[in-house]
Amino acid sequence: MKIGVIGSGNIGGNLGKHWAKAGHEVLFSSRHPEQLNDIVREAGGNSKAVSIEKAFEANADVYLLAVPFNAIDRLSELYAGEYGGKVIIDATNPYPERDGAMAQEVRDSNRNASEYTAMKFNTAKTSKAFNTIKADHLKNRAFNNTDKLAIPYAAQDHESKEITRKLIEDIGFDAVYLGDLTKTKIMDPDQKIYGQSVDRQKLENMIS
């Protein structure tokens, strides 16, 4: 698959490197793509650094959103013509101390964070994954044959569900499906499974 990584920090950078290792074509992007040369070199394989604009123009099969939550409004408006019908994996989290009032408003509202993202990227097919695991565990515990960590995920439709499951399993994690996006409150900051790096059995026990 061709994967556009929107935001190449701890989460996006490490996921992109893992997916490149697993044989996918990865477009790392940020506002400063010239600063991503080290990531591309580490990723090897079929990967390159591009601007966010070029990533959206590249007609990728799936996009990973790994940006500050307060960038969602701007990105969804700027590139509205580019992501229609595409799968978007939302790995963002609303942190009011970083993202300001809009993040607090989402956390205080009746909708969870993934529903907000799906509303903004309303022509895409949105899933939620990779926002609950600690960054160092995401980096260091991929591709384990034993003692696998489980990644919870939710999805808007069948295609986003299957693509997200495959991309979790391709890099050596167990995928645990929670349901549609209405079920993702448990994944949000300060909620039950946020920040938990556990195996499948423990995760399933926590969400049952």
Tab-separated table of C-alpha atoms in Angstrom:
chain	number	residue	atom	x	y	z
A	1	MET	CA	0.000	0.000	0.000
A	2	LYS	CA	0.987	3.612	-0.456
A	3	ILE	CA	0.734	5.315	2.932
A	4	GLY	CA	0.833	9.073	3.474
A	5	VAL	CA	2.102	9.882	6.963
A	6	ILE	CA	0.796	13.315	7.921
A	7	GLY	CA	3.019	14.438	10.778
A	8	SER	CA	6.280	12.576	11.229
A	9	GLY	CA	7.031	12.912	14.945
A	10	ASN	CA	7.250	10.082	17.496
A	11	ILE	CA	4.087	8.302	16.370
A	12	GLY	CA	4.074	9.064	12.661
A	13	GLY	CA	7.816	8.669	12.244
A	14	ASN	CA	7.991	5.301	13.960
A	15	LEU	CA	4.889	3.928	12.276
A	16	GLY	CA	6.183	5.021	8.893
A	17	LYS	CA	9.515	3.299	9.499
A	18	HIS	CA	7.753	0.091	10.558
A	19	TRP	CA	5.474	0.132	7.515
A	20	ALA	CA	8.426	0.716	5.198
A	21	LYS	CA	10.164	-2.267	6.781
A	22	ALA	CA	6.990	-4.299	6.181
A	23	GLY	CA	7.190	-3.479	2.470
A	24	HIS	CA	4.783	-0.570	2.102
A	25	GLU	CA	5.486	2.632	0.179
A	26	VAL	CA	5.668	5.431	2.737
A	27	LEU	CA	5.456	9.174	2.190
A	28	PHE	CA	6.681	10.950	5.310
A	29	SER	CA	5.404	14.501	5.477
A	30	SER	CA	5.571	17.565	7.672
A	31	ARG	CA	5.603	21.317	7.293
A	32	HIS	CA	9.394	21.011	7.015
A	33	PRO	CA	10.088	17.913	4.881
A	34	GLU	CA	13.757	18.855	4.574
A	35	GLN	CA	14.084	17.928	8.254
A	36	LEU	CA	12.937	14.347	7.624
A	37	ASN	CA	16.039	13.060	5.841
A	38	ASP	CA	17.205	11.033	8.854
A	39	ILE	CA	13.822	9.321	9.167
A	40	VAL	CA	13.796	8.427	5.470
A	41	ARG	CA	17.338	7.090	5.693
A	42	GLU	CA	16.397	4.922	8.689
A	43	ALA	CA	13.200	3.759	7.004
A	44	GLY	CA	14.946	2.742	3.811
A	45	GLY	CA	12.822	0.757	1.408
A	46	ASN	CA	10.363	2.660	-0.702
A	47	SER	CA	10.053	5.830	1.371
A	48	LYS	CA	10.602	9.523	0.858
A	49	ALA	CA	9.978	12.887	2.508
A	50	VAL	CA	7.456	15.274	0.974
A	51	SER	CA	5.422	18.305	1.966
A	52	ILE	CA	1.965	17.730	3.438
A	53	GLU	CA	0.514	19.125	0.225
A	54	LYS	CA	2.482	16.632	-1.900
A	55	ALA	CA	1.451	13.769	0.362
A	56	PHE	CA	-2.228	14.540	-0.151
A	57	GLU	CA	-1.690	15.039	-3.884
A	58	ALA	CA	0.040	11.642	-4.139
A	59	ASN	CA	-3.238	9.717	-4.126
A	60	ALA	CA	-2.140	7.380	-1.336
A	61	ASP	CA	-4.249	4.372	-0.383
A	62	VAL	CA	-4.394	5.415	3.251
A	63	TYR	CA	-3.365	8.409	5.344
A	64	LEU	CA	-2.159	8.414	8.932
A	65	LEU	CA	-3.050	11.566	10.876
A	66	ALA	CA	-0.348	12.024	13.499
A	67	VAL	CA	-0.483	15.782	14.000
A	68	PRO	CA	-1.457	17.990	16.940
A	69	PHE	CA	-5.242	17.872	17.349
A	70	ASN	CA	-5.541	21.596	16.695
A	71	ALA	CA	-4.297	21.057	13.118
A	72	ILE	CA	-7.330	18.952	12.157
A	73	ASP	CA	-9.588	21.848	11.184
A	74	ARG	CA	-6.982	23.459	8.920
A	75	LEU	CA	-5.857	20.213	7.266
A	76	SER	CA	-9.392	19.015	6.602
A	77	GLU	CA	-10.254	22.327	4.927
A	78	LEU	CA	-7.016	22.806	2.966
A	79	TYR	CA	-6.978	19.357	1.396
A	80	ALA	CA	-10.693	18.673	1.128
A	81	GLY	CA	-10.393	17.813	-2.552
A	82	GLU	CA	-7.629	15.274	-2.047
A	83	TYR	CA	-8.811	12.723	0.520
A	84	GLY	CA	-12.328	11.937	-0.642
A	85	GLY	CA	-12.973	8.199	-0.439
A	86	LYS	CA	-9.593	7.525	1.183
A	87	VAL	CA	-9.018	5.746	4.484
A	88	ILE	CA	-7.715	8.045	7.206
A	89	ILE	CA	-6.273	6.488	10.352
A	90	ASP	CA	-6.673	9.012	13.149
A	91	ALA	CA	-3.854	8.758	15.701
A	92	THR	CA	-4.466	12.195	17.208
A	93	ASN	CA	-5.362	13.123	20.776
A	94	PRO	CA	-6.944	16.325	22.111
A	95	TYR	CA	-4.677	17.871	24.756
A	96	PRO	CA	-6.072	21.247	25.891
A	97	GLU	CA	-2.720	22.278	27.371
A	98	ARG	CA	-1.186	21.972	23.887
A	99	ASP	CA	-4.116	22.365	21.513
A	100	GLY	CA	-6.088	25.045	23.284
A	101	ALA	CA	-9.799	25.690	23.639
A	102	MET	CA	-10.935	23.591	20.669
A	103	ALA	CA	-9.499	20.465	22.273
A	104	GLN	CA	-11.235	21.233	25.565
A	105	GLU	CA	-14.494	21.818	23.730
A	106	VAL	CA	-14.248	18.417	22.036
A	107	ARG	CA	-13.426	16.700	25.334
A	108	ASP	CA	-16.395	18.400	26.991
A	109	SER	CA	-18.818	17.653	24.151
A	110	ASN	CA	-21.054	14.671	23.551
A	111	ARG	CA	-18.880	13.396	20.707
A	112	ASN	CA	-15.514	11.684	21.172
A	113	ALA	CA	-12.321	12.796	19.442
A	114	SER	CA	-12.511	10.321	16.559
A	115	GLU	CA	-16.066	11.389	15.743
A	116	TYR	CA	-14.836	14.980	15.554
A	117	THR	CA	-12.081	13.980	13.114
A	118	ALA	CA	-14.532	11.979	11.005
A	119	MET	CA	-16.911	14.935	10.920
A	120	LYS	CA	-14.146	17.223	9.673
A	121	PHE	CA	-12.776	14.720	7.127
A	122	ASN	CA	-16.324	13.863	6.151
A	123	THR	CA	-15.602	12.574	2.633
A	124	ALA	CA	-12.980	10.117	3.919
A	125	LYS	CA	-13.374	6.763	5.669
A	126	THR	CA	-12.028	7.248	9.169
A	127	SER	CA	-10.601	4.776	11.639
A	128	LYS	CA	-8.969	5.330	15.028
A	129	ALA	CA	-5.750	3.576	16.076
A	130	PHE	CA	-2.269	4.096	17.529
A	131	ASN	CA	-3.313	6.933	19.854
A	132	THR	CA	-3.300	4.882	23.071
A	133	ILE	CA	0.117	3.164	22.972
A	134	LYS	CA	3.198	4.753	24.516
A	135	ALA	CA	5.557	6.080	21.839
A	136	ASP	CA	8.559	4.115	23.085
A	137	HIS	CA	6.564	0.863	23.041
A	138	LEU	CA	5.386	1.627	19.525
A	139	LYS	CA	8.999	2.143	18.528
A	140	ASN	CA	10.605	-0.800	20.302
A	141	ARG	CA	8.019	-3.561	20.450
A	142	ALA	CA	6.943	-3.880	16.845
A	143	PHE	CA	7.589	-7.136	14.970
A	144	ASN	CA	7.604	-9.227	18.152
A	145	ASN	CA	6.783	-12.896	17.600
A	146	THR	CA	6.144	-13.405	21.302
A	147	ASP	CA	4.818	-11.096	24.017
A	148	LYS	CA	2.900	-9.099	21.422
A	149	LEU	CA	1.258	-5.863	22.400
A	150	ALA	CA	-2.333	-5.252	21.335
A	151	ILE	CA	-3.486	-2.155	19.455
A	152	PRO	CA	-7.148	-1.197	19.915
A	153	TYR	CA	-8.868	0.245	16.885
A	154	ALA	CA	-12.272	1.331	15.657
A	155	ALA	CA	-13.526	2.068	12.172
A	156	GLN	CA	-16.265	3.810	10.269
A	157	ASP	CA	-16.849	1.146	7.621
A	158	HIS	CA	-15.636	-2.251	6.378
A	159	GLU	CA	-12.810	-0.905	4.217
A	160	SER	CA	-11.301	1.273	6.948
A	161	LYS	CA	-11.680	-1.612	9.386
A	162	GLU	CA	-9.817	-4.108	7.189
A	163	ILE	CA	-7.036	-1.742	6.118
A	164	THR	CA	-6.393	-0.621	9.692
A	165	ARG	CA	-6.349	-4.209	10.963
A	166	LYS	CA	-3.860	-5.190	8.259
A	167	LEU	CA	-1.551	-2.249	8.990
A	168	ILE	CA	-1.557	-3.100	12.708
A	169	GLU	CA	-0.796	-6.759	12.083
A	170	ASP	CA	1.790	-6.072	9.356
A	171	ILE	CA	4.110	-4.563	11.963
A	172	GLY	CA	3.758	-7.279	14.568
A	173	PHE	CA	1.015	-6.070	16.871
A	174	ASP	CA	-2.295	-7.757	17.651
A	175	ALA	CA	-5.337	-5.833	16.424
A	176	VAL	CA	-8.323	-5.617	18.780
A	177	TYR	CA	-11.484	-4.205	17.227
A	178	LEU	CA	-13.670	-2.073	19.464
A	179	GLY	CA	-16.496	-1.318	17.032
A	180	ASP	CA	-17.469	1.846	15.185
A	181	LEU	CA	-16.248	5.335	16.066
A	182	THR	CA	-18.935	5.820	18.704
A	183	LYS	CA	-17.046	3.245	20.813
A	184	THR	CA	-13.767	5.199	20.998
A	185	LYS	CA	-14.345	7.344	24.087
A	186	ILE	CA	-12.467	4.642	26.022
A	187	MET	CA	-9.391	5.428	23.869
A	188	ASP	CA	-9.328	9.169	24.580
A	189	PRO	CA	-6.844	10.817	26.993
A	190	ASP	CA	-7.502	10.045	30.678
A	191	GLN	CA	-9.916	7.241	29.727
A	192	LYS	CA	-9.679	3.535	30.557
A	193	ILE	CA	-7.328	2.169	27.890
A	194	TYR	CA	-5.404	5.347	27.043
A	195	GLY	CA	-1.679	4.885	27.675
A	196	GLN	CA	-2.067	1.134	28.220
A	197	SER	CA	0.466	-1.156	26.527
A	198	VAL	CA	-0.878	-4.642	27.188
A	199	ASP	CA	-1.399	-7.951	25.420
A	200	ARG	CA	-4.607	-9.018	23.666
A	201	GLN	CA	-6.102	-10.858	26.656
A	202	LYS	CA	-5.598	-7.954	29.051
A	203	LEU	CA	-6.926	-5.447	26.543
A	204	GLU	CA	-10.002	-7.533	25.821
A	205	ASN	CA	-10.624	-7.840	29.563
A	206	MET	CA	-10.350	-4.089	29.966
A	207	ILE	CA	-12.884	-3.346	27.261
A	208	SER	CA	-15.371	-6.107	28.016
